[in-house]
Amino acid sequence: MSPTENISKANEALYPDVAAVPLMVHVVAPATLPAGYTFEAQVNEDPEKTFTVEVPSTGVNEGDSFLAPLPENFDAPRLNAPTGRWKDGLFNFCSLGFCHPHLWCAMCCPQILMAQVMTRMNLNWLGIPGPVTSTKNTFKVVVALVVAYMIYSQALSYASLAYDPEYVPGYIAALRAIGATVFSVWTLYSLCKTRENVRAMYSINEENCVGCEDLCCSFWCSCCTVAQLARHTGDYEMYQGACCTETGLPEGSPHVV
């Protein structure tokens, strides 16, 4: 039995209420092409993973990224996740146990867990799809941003120790506020775009706050949101979670596609 058939049967058994919705993948147009044109696309620029893509009705320009359905007969190992709905709810963060790595990453440093999801989905550090050259180092870039912000914050804290609390220069507070704002805005934007792209890939419609659900979830409950994304794209029922790998899964685990 092929990997695709295994995944289909597993989804039917685990999620019987989900209709057969194809998994969507991001494809980069190799040239400016008219609607209806077909060409052979590669998954993650792997020449051994090719499938036929039809250009959407709007046509595409060279370098454009668009979503295309992955054929049912696409035969390659990949992670198991339902399409058409979330694997579980937003607040099911303890469903895998209180000691699961994804839960602790979500609570202690959600940006790191977000980076792992981005890496699985081939997104860049802003949560936007792109060619492998722009997404292969996403985890390293996000870790560097987190570490840089921590050093920046600590440096300002140490600088303020030289003054009495009531005489701390205003520029230190201003720099601290600017850094926190920039870091928070980046986190919010990147998580929002990551959730948006996960929904698009798995054909999951918005259920609440239609039109701004991704923003609302990312703003009001970022830890729960990134944990849900990790569970949906992680296949933790099959593969053990890991805190310190680029995908949050053991080395050698299959990709989302």
Short mmCIF file of C-alpha atoms in Angstrom, two decimals:
data_model
loop_
_atom_site.label_atom_id
_atom_site.label_comp_id
_atom_site.label_asym_id
_atom_site.label_seq_id
_atom_site.Cartn_x
_atom_site.Cartn_y
_atom_site.Cartn_z
CA MET A 1 0.00 0.00 0.00
CA SER A 2 1.38 3.43 -0.95
CA PRO A 3 2.05 6.19 1.61
CA THR A 4 -0.80 8.23 0.15
CA GLU A 5 -3.24 5.36 0.57
CA ASN A 6 -2.04 4.83 4.12
CA ILE A 7 -2.67 8.49 4.94
CA SER A 8 -6.11 8.43 3.31
CA LYS A 9 -7.16 5.35 5.26
CA ALA A 10 -5.77 6.80 8.49
CA ASN A 11 -7.73 10.00 7.95
CA GLU A 12 -10.91 8.05 7.24
CA ALA A 13 -10.47 6.12 10.48
CA LEU A 14 -9.49 9.06 12.67
CA TYR A 15 -11.70 11.73 11.11
CA PRO A 16 -14.76 10.00 9.59
CA ASP A 17 -16.74 13.26 9.47
CA VAL A 18 -14.25 14.96 7.15
CA ALA A 19 -14.94 14.96 3.43
CA ALA A 20 -12.14 14.06 1.05
CA VAL A 21 -10.56 17.46 0.50
CA PRO A 22 -7.22 17.55 -1.32
CA LEU A 23 -4.16 18.88 0.40
CA MET A 24 -3.11 22.19 -1.14
CA VAL A 25 0.52 23.06 -1.77
CA HIS A 26 2.21 26.31 -2.69
CA VAL A 27 3.62 26.37 -6.21
CA VAL A 28 5.92 29.03 -7.63
CA ALA A 29 5.19 29.91 -11.27
CA PRO A 30 8.28 29.29 -13.43
CA ALA A 31 7.12 31.86 -15.99
CA THR A 32 4.21 34.14 -16.86
CA LEU A 33 1.50 31.68 -17.85
CA PRO A 34 -2.13 31.95 -19.02
CA ALA A 35 -5.12 30.38 -17.28
CA GLY A 36 -5.50 26.67 -17.90
CA TYR A 37 -1.87 26.10 -18.81
CA THR A 38 -0.38 22.96 -17.25
CA PHE A 39 3.19 22.31 -16.20
CA GLU A 40 5.18 19.93 -14.03
CA ALA A 41 5.88 21.33 -10.57
CA GLN A 42 8.31 20.08 -7.96
CA VAL A 43 7.52 19.81 -4.25
CA ASN A 44 10.24 21.56 -2.24
CA GLU A 45 12.31 21.70 -5.43
CA ASP A 46 12.78 17.94 -5.23
CA PRO A 47 12.99 16.47 -8.77
CA GLU A 48 11.70 13.15 -7.43
CA LYS A 49 8.48 14.79 -6.20
CA THR A 50 6.72 16.16 -9.26
CA PHE A 51 3.06 16.55 -10.17
CA THR A 52 1.02 18.29 -12.84
CA VAL A 53 -0.33 21.74 -12.01
CA GLU A 54 -2.98 23.73 -13.85
CA VAL A 55 -2.69 27.52 -13.78
CA PRO A 56 -5.72 29.14 -12.07
CA SER A 57 -8.29 31.22 -13.93
CA THR A 58 -6.50 34.49 -13.17
CA GLY A 59 -3.25 33.40 -14.78
CA VAL A 60 0.11 33.86 -13.06
CA ASN A 61 3.23 35.94 -13.44
CA GLU A 62 6.72 34.55 -13.16
CA GLY A 63 7.65 34.07 -9.52
CA ASP A 64 4.05 34.20 -8.26
CA SER A 65 3.14 31.71 -5.54
CA PHE A 66 -0.28 30.07 -5.75
CA LEU A 67 -2.06 27.09 -4.23
CA ALA A 68 -2.61 23.90 -6.20
CA PRO A 69 -4.23 20.63 -5.09
CA LEU A 70 -1.89 17.73 -4.51
CA PRO A 71 -3.05 14.74 -6.59
CA GLU A 72 -4.50 11.79 -4.72
CA ASN A 73 -1.96 9.51 -6.37
CA PHE A 74 1.00 11.59 -5.20
CA ASP A 75 3.14 8.84 -3.73
CA ALA A 76 5.55 10.15 -1.10
CA PRO A 77 5.82 9.84 2.69
CA ARG A 78 4.25 12.77 4.49
CA LEU A 79 2.71 13.70 7.81
CA ASN A 80 -0.87 12.70 8.49
CA ALA A 81 -3.36 15.51 9.13
CA PRO A 82 -7.02 16.01 8.21
CA THR A 83 -8.10 18.49 5.56
CA GLY A 84 -11.27 20.55 5.76
CA ARG A 85 -11.14 20.95 9.55
CA TRP A 86 -8.76 21.32 12.46
CA LYS A 87 -7.44 18.14 14.04
CA ASP A 88 -8.62 19.37 17.44
CA GLY A 89 -9.81 22.51 19.19
CA LEU A 90 -7.95 25.68 20.06
CA PHE A 91 -7.95 24.85 23.76
CA ASN A 92 -6.99 21.17 23.48
CA PHE A 93 -3.39 22.03 24.33
CA CYS A 94 -3.18 19.29 26.99
CA SER A 95 -4.52 16.56 24.70
CA LEU A 96 -1.03 15.07 24.33
CA GLY A 97 -0.18 15.32 28.01
CA PHE A 98 1.06 18.09 30.24
CA CYS A 99 4.71 17.20 29.61
CA HIS A 100 4.59 17.21 25.81
CA PRO A 101 7.34 19.37 24.23
CA HIS A 102 4.93 21.36 22.05
CA LEU A 103 3.00 22.53 25.11
CA TRP A 104 6.09 23.74 26.95
CA CYS A 105 7.42 25.46 23.84
CA ALA A 106 4.08 27.21 23.41
CA MET A 107 4.09 28.41 27.02
CA CYS A 108 7.77 29.32 27.39
CA CYS A 109 8.68 30.58 23.92
CA PRO A 110 5.86 30.48 21.37
CA GLN A 111 8.11 32.04 18.73
CA ILE A 112 10.28 28.90 18.69
CA LEU A 113 7.27 26.64 18.23
CA MET A 114 6.02 28.99 15.53
CA ALA A 115 9.38 28.65 13.77
CA GLN A 116 9.05 24.86 13.85
CA VAL A 117 5.61 25.08 12.24
CA MET A 118 6.96 27.52 9.65
CA THR A 119 9.75 25.10 8.80
CA ARG A 120 7.31 22.21 8.35
CA MET A 121 5.18 24.37 6.06
CA ASN A 122 8.11 25.85 4.11
CA LEU A 123 7.31 29.40 5.20
CA ASN A 124 9.80 32.18 5.76
CA TRP A 125 10.31 34.10 9.01
CA LEU A 126 7.27 36.24 8.21
CA GLY A 127 5.00 33.23 7.71
CA ILE A 128 4.93 33.68 3.94
CA PRO A 129 5.55 30.82 1.47
CA GLY A 130 8.48 31.01 -0.87
CA PRO A 131 11.16 29.00 -2.65
CA VAL A 132 13.37 26.68 -0.64
CA THR A 133 16.21 29.19 -0.78
CA SER A 134 14.15 31.66 1.26
CA THR A 135 12.63 29.17 3.71
CA LYS A 136 15.37 26.65 4.46
CA ASN A 137 16.83 28.78 7.28
CA THR A 138 13.55 29.96 8.81
CA PHE A 139 14.14 28.27 12.15
CA LYS A 140 17.63 29.73 12.48
CA VAL A 141 16.40 33.21 11.57
CA VAL A 142 13.60 33.13 14.14
CA VAL A 143 15.91 31.81 16.86
CA ALA A 144 18.36 34.59 16.04
CA LEU A 145 15.58 37.18 16.33
CA VAL A 146 14.44 35.81 19.70
CA VAL A 147 17.98 35.71 21.08
CA ALA A 148 18.73 39.20 19.75
CA TYR A 149 15.62 40.59 21.43
CA MET A 150 16.49 38.90 24.73
CA ILE A 151 20.01 40.36 24.63
CA TYR A 152 18.62 43.78 23.71
CA SER A 153 16.15 43.72 26.61
CA GLN A 154 18.71 42.51 29.12
CA ALA A 155 21.23 45.12 28.01
CA LEU A 156 18.70 47.88 28.65
CA SER A 157 17.83 46.37 32.03
CA TYR A 158 21.49 46.31 33.05
CA ALA A 159 21.95 49.88 31.81
CA SER A 160 19.10 51.05 34.03
CA LEU A 161 20.74 49.53 37.14
CA ALA A 162 23.27 52.36 37.16
CA TYR A 163 20.51 54.80 38.06
CA ASP A 164 18.05 55.16 40.88
CA PRO A 165 14.62 53.98 39.71
CA GLU A 166 13.22 57.52 39.72
CA TYR A 167 16.16 58.87 37.72
CA VAL A 168 16.37 56.31 34.92
CA PRO A 169 16.84 58.27 31.66
CA GLY A 170 13.78 58.44 29.47
CA TYR A 171 15.64 57.12 26.45
CA ILE A 172 16.11 53.73 28.15
CA ALA A 173 12.37 53.36 28.69
CA ALA A 174 11.75 54.56 25.13
CA LEU A 175 14.20 52.04 23.65
CA ARG A 176 12.66 49.27 25.73
CA ALA A 177 9.16 50.19 24.53
CA ILE A 178 10.27 50.40 20.90
CA GLY A 179 11.96 47.01 21.06
CA ALA A 180 8.97 45.36 22.73
CA THR A 181 6.59 46.89 20.19
CA VAL A 182 8.61 45.81 17.16
CA PHE A 183 9.06 42.28 18.51
CA SER A 184 5.38 41.96 19.41
CA VAL A 185 4.20 43.25 16.03
CA TRP A 186 6.50 40.83 14.21
CA THR A 187 5.26 37.92 16.35
CA LEU A 188 1.62 38.84 15.77
CA TYR A 189 2.03 39.32 12.02
CA SER A 190 4.08 36.16 11.50
CA LEU A 191 1.73 33.99 13.55
CA CYS A 192 -1.29 35.42 11.75
CA LYS A 193 0.24 34.69 8.33
CA THR A 194 1.34 31.22 9.43
CA ARG A 195 -2.17 30.34 10.58
CA GLU A 196 -3.61 31.76 7.38
CA ASN A 197 -1.31 29.60 5.26
CA VAL A 198 -1.97 26.46 7.32
CA ARG A 199 -5.71 27.00 6.83
CA ALA A 200 -5.21 27.51 3.10
CA MET A 201 -3.11 24.40 2.72
CA TYR A 202 -5.55 22.20 4.62
CA SER A 203 -8.69 23.91 3.22
CA ILE A 204 -9.93 24.95 6.67
CA ASN A 205 -12.57 27.66 6.62
CA GLU A 206 -12.91 30.36 9.25
CA GLU A 207 -15.61 29.59 11.80
CA ASN A 208 -15.66 32.69 14.00
CA CYS A 209 -14.82 36.34 13.36
CA VAL A 210 -14.90 35.61 9.63
CA GLY A 211 -12.40 37.78 7.83
CA CYS A 212 -10.17 38.32 10.84
CA GLU A 213 -10.14 34.99 12.68
CA ASP A 214 -6.41 34.50 12.15
CA LEU A 215 -5.68 37.93 13.59
CA CYS A 216 -8.02 37.49 16.56
CA CYS A 217 -6.61 34.08 17.49
CA SER A 218 -3.03 35.30 17.11
CA PHE A 219 -3.67 38.43 19.17
CA TRP A 220 -5.86 37.13 21.98
CA CYS A 221 -4.51 33.61 22.40
CA SER A 222 -1.14 33.26 20.70
CA CYS A 223 0.07 30.35 22.85
CA CYS A 224 -3.07 28.29 22.19
CA THR A 225 -2.98 29.20 18.50
CA VAL A 226 0.61 28.16 17.87
CA ALA A 227 0.06 24.97 19.89
CA GLN A 228 -2.95 24.08 17.72
CA LEU A 229 -0.92 24.71 14.56
CA ALA A 230 1.85 22.47 15.89
CA ARG A 231 -0.57 19.64 16.69
CA HIS A 232 -2.26 19.87 13.31
CA THR A 233 0.95 19.79 11.30
CA GLY A 234 2.99 17.60 13.63
CA ASP A 235 1.37 14.14 13.58
CA TYR A 236 2.44 13.72 17.21
CA GLU A 237 0.34 10.56 17.42
CA MET A 238 2.94 8.91 15.19
CA TYR A 239 6.13 10.86 15.89
CA GLN A 240 7.51 11.98 19.22
CA GLY A 241 7.72 15.72 19.76
CA ALA A 242 11.07 17.44 20.19
CA CYS A 243 11.95 20.86 21.58
CA CYS A 244 15.27 21.50 19.89
CA THR A 245 14.87 20.37 16.28
CA GLU A 246 13.98 22.67 13.42
CA THR A 247 10.62 20.98 12.87
CA GLY A 248 9.80 19.99 16.44
CA LEU A 249 9.91 16.36 15.31
CA PRO A 250 12.67 13.73 15.39
CA GLU A 251 15.31 13.96 12.70
CA GLY A 252 14.29 12.00 9.63
CA SER A 253 10.54 12.48 10.09
CA PRO A 254 8.64 13.09 6.83
CA HIS A 255 7.62 16.58 5.78
CA VAL A 256 4.09 17.94 5.60
CA VAL A 257 4.40 17.16 1.88
#
